[in-house]
Coordinates of C-alpha atoms in Angstrom, one line a residue:
M1176 CA -4.6 -124.3 34.5
C1177 CA -7.3 -125.2 31.9
C1178 CA -8.5 -121.6 32.0
T1179 CA -10.7 -119.2 30.0
S1180 CA -9.8 -115.5 29.6
F1181 CA -11.6 -112.7 27.9
Q1182 CA -11.7 -108.9 27.5
T1183 CA -14.8 -106.7 27.7
K1184 CA -14.8 -103.0 26.7
V1185 CA -16.8 -100.0 27.6
V1186 CA -16.1 -96.4 26.5
R1187 CA -14.0 -95.6 29.5
W1188 CA -13.4 -99.0 31.0
I1189 CA -11.7 -102.2 29.9
G1190 CA -12.3 -105.4 31.9
F1191 CA -10.0 -108.5 31.8
A1192 CA -11.6 -111.6 33.3
R1193 CA -10.6 -115.2 33.7
T1194 CA -11.3 -118.5 35.3
W1195 CA -8.4 -120.5 36.9
I1196 CA -9.1 -124.3 36.6
W1197 CA -6.7 -126.5 38.5
H1198 CA -6.5 -129.2 41.2
T1199 CA -6.0 -126.8 44.0
F1200 CA -4.4 -123.4 44.4
N1201 CA -4.2 -121.1 47.5
A1202 CA -5.4 -118.0 45.6
A1203 CA -5.0 -114.7 47.3
A1204 CA -4.7 -111.0 46.4
L1205 CA -1.1 -109.9 46.4
V1206 CA 0.4 -106.4 46.3
L1207 CA 4.0 -106.0 45.1
P1208 CA 5.4 -102.6 45.7
R1209 CA 7.7 -100.6 43.3
N1210 CA 11.2 -102.0 43.3
Y1211 CA 10.2 -105.4 44.4
E1212 CA 13.3 -107.6 44.5
W1213 CA 13.5 -111.2 43.4
T1214 CA 15.8 -113.7 41.8
S1215 CA 15.2 -116.0 38.9
V1216 CA 15.1 -119.7 39.7
Y1217 CA 17.0 -120.4 36.5
N1218 CA 20.3 -118.7 37.3
N1219 CA 19.7 -116.6 40.5
Q1220 CA 19.8 -113.4 38.4
K1221 CA 18.7 -110.5 40.6
M1222 CA 15.6 -108.7 39.4
I1223 CA 14.2 -105.4 40.6
N1224 CA 10.6 -104.6 39.3
P1225 CA 10.3 -100.8 38.8
Y1226 CA 6.4 -101.0 38.8
A1227 CA 3.9 -101.9 41.5
I1228 CA 1.5 -104.9 40.9
L1229 CA -1.9 -105.8 42.2
G1230 CA -2.8 -109.4 41.3
V1231 CA -3.8 -112.9 42.2
G1232 CA -1.1 -115.3 43.3
N1233 CA -0.3 -118.3 45.4
S1234 CA -0.4 -117.2 49.1
E1235 CA 2.3 -119.8 49.9
M1236 CA 5.3 -117.6 49.2
R1237 CA 8.3 -119.6 48.1
L1238 CA 11.5 -118.0 46.6
H1239 CA 9.5 -115.1 45.4
A1240 CA 5.9 -114.1 44.6
D1241 CA 4.1 -116.1 42.0
I1242 CA 1.6 -114.0 40.1
S1243 CA -1.1 -115.8 38.0
D1244 CA -2.9 -112.6 36.8
G1245 CA -3.0 -109.0 37.7
V1246 CA -2.6 -105.3 36.7
N1247 CA 0.3 -102.9 37.3
E1248 CA 0.3 -99.2 38.2
Y1249 CA 0.1 -98.2 34.5
G1250 CA -2.9 -100.3 33.7
L1251 CA -1.1 -103.1 31.9
A1252 CA -2.9 -106.4 32.8
A1253 CA -1.8 -109.9 32.0
Q1254 CA -2.7 -113.5 32.7
K1255 CA -1.0 -116.9 32.4
L1256 CA -2.8 -120.0 31.1
T1257 CA -1.9 -123.6 30.3
F1258 CA -0.7 -124.2 26.8
S1259 CA -1.5 -127.9 26.4
N1260 CA 2.0 -129.4 26.0
Q1261 CA 2.9 -127.0 23.2
S1262 CA 5.5 -124.8 24.9
D1263 CA 8.9 -124.7 23.2
Y1264 CA 11.4 -123.1 25.6
A1265 CA 15.0 -122.2 25.1
K1266 CA 17.7 -124.6 26.2
E1267 CA 20.8 -122.3 25.9
A1268 CA 21.0 -118.9 27.5
E1269 CA 21.8 -116.0 25.3
K1270 CA 24.1 -113.3 26.6
G1271 CA 22.4 -110.0 27.4
K1272 CA 19.0 -111.5 27.8
V1273 CA 16.9 -112.2 30.9
Q1274 CA 16.4 -116.0 31.6
L1275 CA 13.3 -117.0 33.4
A1276 CA 11.2 -120.1 34.2
A1277 CA 7.8 -119.8 32.5
F1278 CA 5.9 -119.3 35.7
E1279 CA 8.1 -116.2 36.5
F1280 CA 7.3 -114.4 33.2
L1281 CA 4.2 -112.6 34.5
L1282 CA 6.1 -111.3 37.5
W1283 CA 8.7 -109.8 35.1
L1284 CA 6.2 -108.6 32.6
L1285 CA 3.9 -106.6 34.9
G1286 CA 6.9 -105.3 36.9
N1287 CA 8.9 -104.0 33.9
C1288 CA 6.4 -103.0 31.1
R1289 CA 3.9 -100.1 31.2
S1290 CA 1.9 -100.9 28.0
I1291 CA 1.3 -103.4 25.2
E1292 CA 3.6 -101.3 23.1
E1293 CA 6.4 -101.7 25.6
V1294 CA 5.7 -105.5 25.7
R1295 CA 6.2 -105.6 22.0
Q1296 CA 9.5 -103.6 22.3
N1297 CA 11.0 -105.7 25.1
I1298 CA 9.7 -109.2 24.4
D1299 CA 12.9 -110.3 22.6
N1300 CA 15.0 -109.4 25.7
V1301 CA 13.5 -112.4 27.6
Q1302 CA 14.0 -116.1 27.3
L1303 CA 11.8 -118.7 28.9
M1304 CA 14.0 -121.6 29.7
T1305 CA 13.9 -125.4 30.3
D1306 CA 15.4 -126.4 33.6
E1307 CA 18.2 -128.5 32.1
N1308 CA 20.9 -126.0 33.2
A1309 CA 18.9 -124.3 36.0
I1310 CA 20.1 -123.8 39.5
Y1311 CA 16.7 -124.8 40.8
K1312 CA 14.8 -127.6 39.1
F1313 CA 11.3 -126.2 38.4
G1314 CA 10.0 -128.9 36.0
R1315 CA 8.0 -128.2 32.9
N1316 CA 5.5 -125.4 33.0
D1317 CA 3.5 -125.4 29.7
L1318 CA 2.2 -121.8 29.7
H1319 CA 1.1 -119.1 27.3
F1320 CA 0.0 -115.6 28.2
S1321 CA -2.6 -112.9 27.4
A1322 CA -2.3 -109.2 28.0
T1323 CA -4.2 -105.9 27.5
D1324 CA -4.0 -102.3 28.6
P1325 CA -6.0 -99.0 28.5
S1326 CA -5.4 -98.7 24.7
G1327 CA -7.8 -101.7 24.3
Q1328 CA -5.3 -103.9 22.5
M1329 CA -5.3 -107.6 23.5
I1330 CA -2.4 -109.9 22.6
N1331 CA -1.5 -113.5 23.0
I1332 CA 2.2 -114.3 23.9
E1333 CA 3.3 -117.9 23.1
P1334 CA 6.7 -119.7 23.4
H1335 CA 7.7 -121.0 20.0
G1336 CA 11.1 -122.1 18.8
G1337 CA 12.8 -120.9 22.0
R1338 CA 11.4 -117.4 21.8
L1339 CA 8.3 -115.5 22.7
V1340 CA 5.9 -114.7 19.9
I1341 CA 3.2 -112.0 20.0
S1342 CA 0.0 -112.1 18.0
D1343 CA -3.0 -109.8 18.2
N1344 CA -6.2 -111.1 19.6
S1345 CA -9.1 -109.2 18.1
I1346 CA -11.6 -111.9 19.3
G1347 CA -10.9 -111.0 22.9
V1348 CA -11.0 -114.6 24.1
V1349 CA -8.3 -117.2 24.8
T1350 CA -8.2 -120.6 26.5
N1351 CA -5.5 -123.2 26.8
A1352 CA -6.0 -124.6 23.3
P1353 CA -2.6 -124.9 21.5
K1354 CA -3.6 -123.3 18.2
F1355 CA -5.5 -120.0 18.5
E1356 CA -6.1 -119.8 14.8
N1357 CA -7.9 -123.1 14.8
E1358 CA -10.2 -122.0 17.6
V1359 CA -11.1 -118.9 15.6
E1360 CA -11.9 -121.1 12.6
K1361 CA -14.1 -123.3 14.7
L1362 CA -15.9 -120.2 16.0
R1363 CA -16.8 -119.3 12.5
T1364 CA -19.2 -122.3 12.5
Y1365 CA -21.3 -120.5 15.1
M1366 CA -21.1 -116.9 14.0
D1367 CA -20.2 -114.8 11.0
I1368 CA -17.1 -113.0 12.2
N1369 CA -16.9 -109.5 10.9
L1370 CA -13.8 -108.7 8.8
L1371 CA -12.2 -105.4 7.9
T1372 CA -10.1 -104.9 4.9
E1373 CA -6.4 -104.4 5.5
S1374 CA -6.6 -100.7 4.9
E1375 CA -9.4 -100.3 7.4
N1376 CA -7.6 -102.2 10.2
T1377 CA -5.9 -100.0 12.7
S1378 CA -4.4 -102.5 15.1
V1379 CA -1.7 -104.6 13.4
S1380 CA 0.9 -106.5 15.4
K1381 CA 4.5 -105.3 15.1
N1382 CA 5.9 -108.7 15.9
E1383 CA 7.1 -110.3 12.7
D1384 CA 5.6 -113.7 13.6
S1385 CA 2.1 -112.5 14.5
N1386 CA -0.7 -114.4 12.7
S1387 CA -1.7 -112.3 9.6
S1388 CA -5.0 -114.1 9.2
L1389 CA -6.2 -112.6 12.5
E1390 CA -4.9 -109.1 12.1
N1391 CA -7.9 -107.9 10.1
L1392 CA -10.5 -109.1 12.6
S1393 CA -12.2 -106.0 14.1
V1394 CA -15.5 -104.3 14.7
K1395 CA -17.8 -102.4 12.3
N1396 CA -20.4 -101.3 14.8
D1397 CA -20.7 -99.2 17.9
N1398 CA -20.2 -102.1 20.4
P1399 CA -16.5 -103.1 20.6
N1400 CA -17.5 -106.4 22.3
Q1401 CA -19.2 -107.6 19.2
I1402 CA -17.1 -109.2 16.5
S1403 CA -19.8 -110.7 14.2
T1404 CA -22.2 -109.4 11.6
G1405 CA -25.0 -109.9 14.2
S1406 CA -26.7 -112.6 12.1
F1407 CA -26.9 -116.1 13.6
N1408 CA -29.4 -117.5 11.1
G1409 CA -28.6 -121.0 10.2
K1410 CA -25.9 -121.4 12.8
P1411 CA -25.8 -124.4 15.1
V1412 CA -26.3 -124.1 18.9
F1413 CA -22.9 -123.5 20.6
P1414 CA -21.3 -126.6 22.3
G1415 CA -21.5 -127.6 26.0
G1416 CA -18.8 -129.3 27.9
F1417 CA -15.6 -128.1 29.3
T1418 CA -13.0 -128.6 26.5
P1419 CA -10.9 -125.6 25.6
T1420 CA -12.7 -125.2 22.3
A1421 CA -16.2 -125.4 23.9
R1422 CA -15.2 -122.8 26.5
F1423 CA -13.7 -120.6 23.9
I1424 CA -16.8 -120.7 21.7
R1425 CA -19.2 -120.1 24.6
A1426 CA -17.2 -117.2 26.0
A1427 CA -17.0 -115.5 22.6
I1428 CA -20.8 -115.9 21.9
Y1429 CA -21.8 -114.9 25.5
K1430 CA -19.6 -111.8 25.1
E1431 CA -21.1 -111.1 21.6
R1432 CA -24.7 -111.4 23.0
A1433 CA -24.2 -109.5 26.2
V1434 CA -25.6 -106.0 26.7
Y1435 CA -23.2 -103.2 26.1
P1436 CA -22.2 -102.0 29.7
K1437 CA -22.5 -98.4 30.6
D1438 CA -19.9 -98.2 33.4
E1439 CA -17.3 -100.3 35.3
Q1440 CA -19.8 -101.8 37.7
Q1441 CA -22.0 -103.1 34.9
N1442 CA -19.0 -104.3 32.9
I1443 CA -17.9 -106.4 35.8
V1444 CA -21.4 -107.7 36.4
E1445 CA -21.7 -108.8 32.7
A1446 CA -18.2 -110.3 32.9
W1447 CA -19.2 -112.4 35.9
H1448 CA -22.3 -113.7 34.1
I1449 CA -20.0 -114.7 31.2
L1450 CA -17.7 -116.4 33.7
N1451 CA -20.7 -118.4 34.9
G1452 CA -20.9 -120.0 31.5
V1453 CA -17.4 -121.3 31.5
T1454 CA -17.0 -122.2 35.1
V1455 CA -16.1 -125.8 35.8
P1456 CA -17.7 -127.2 39.0
K1457 CA -16.1 -129.9 41.2
S1458 CA -17.1 -133.4 40.0
E1459 CA -16.0 -136.7 41.3
G1460 CA -16.9 -138.4 38.0
R1461 CA -15.1 -136.0 35.6
S1462 CA -11.7 -135.1 36.9
G1463 CA -9.9 -133.5 39.9
T1464 CA -9.8 -130.1 38.3
Y1465 CA -12.3 -127.3 38.8
T1466 CA -12.6 -123.5 38.8
V1467 CA -10.5 -122.7 41.8
Y1468 CA -11.1 -119.0 41.4
R1469 CA -12.5 -116.4 39.0
S1470 CA -11.0 -112.9 38.8
A1471 CA -11.1 -109.7 36.8
V1472 CA -9.3 -106.4 36.7
E1473 CA -10.4 -103.1 35.3
V1474 CA -7.3 -101.6 33.7
N1475 CA -8.2 -97.9 34.1
S1476 CA -9.3 -97.9 37.8
R1477 CA -6.9 -100.8 38.5
R1478 CA -9.4 -102.6 40.7
L1479 CA -9.1 -106.3 41.2
Y1480 CA -12.2 -108.5 41.6
L1481 CA -11.7 -112.0 43.1
Q1482 CA -14.0 -114.9 43.9
T1483 CA -12.7 -118.2 45.2
Y1484 CA -14.7 -121.4 44.6
D1485 CA -16.1 -121.7 48.2
D1486 CA -16.9 -118.0 48.5
L1487 CA -20.2 -116.7 47.2
S1488 CA -19.1 -113.1 47.5
I1489 CA -16.7 -111.2 45.2
Q1490 CA -13.9 -109.4 46.9
V1491 CA -12.8 -106.0 45.5
Y1492 CA -9.3 -104.8 45.9
R1493 CA -8.2 -101.2 45.1
F1494 CA -4.7 -100.4 43.9
P1495 CA -2.9 -99.0 47.0
D1496 CA -2.2 -95.3 47.2
E1497 CA 1.1 -95.9 48.8
L1498 CA 3.4 -97.9 46.5

């Protein structure tokens, strides 16, 4: 999943969009009701999700639903992305914690947390495991995760040292590059990122391992989607190509230069045009991966927008009234 994810903000709406780049994937909209029951492939531990989920997943149901991105009934939205062989999972299970395969984490997260703050509070209760001692061999899934909610916070969640580490993402963009801090530094070549002083910053991660160099990134204008000073004088033209870094930079600059949306519909329209700039077409000469689907959720209305590669239309799904 060499994917690109980004957040767009309007006064009353927050969009969370992404591309899913892979060989093939039977993408479909999935609705999981409250109290959805499932068992972990690691140890057959029974799980019951208190919260309902609307998301995109693999339509070929196996042991349980496999959610790749979505939103729950409280507006918490999350996505999983490839982590370029950098995942460091736990080998030994700790008593009192929930053990999961990496691909199951989003199913647990959206089913058990109502907000980014609850994610911060509960993240240490979960272990993502290797399959050395697993009941079912699930192989290696190199994944990291991004999440947002109606508060406007966006976070990255990465597996390091056998535990999950949260860092704030004030840029509002993430790809599958292994070091987010390096991507931000490369972005500085193409724009002057606006910095707040520590006293001005109002969104500081509570996770002790969050990256302090990114905590002061924020906005000093009326458009929360703009993170630069607005001056591009003397800056080089942003890169083409489909590497994680190129896609990261393009998405950040497209978002920076986009018009400030006035409502949800315009926010989704602008998001789709940004997605156009990081979409990977099928190519026999490049590789077998391509943008299998593009999706977005609006966290306040909890609508899901989904477009698969062969469909020129965008399907819209509303959160069900009956949960």
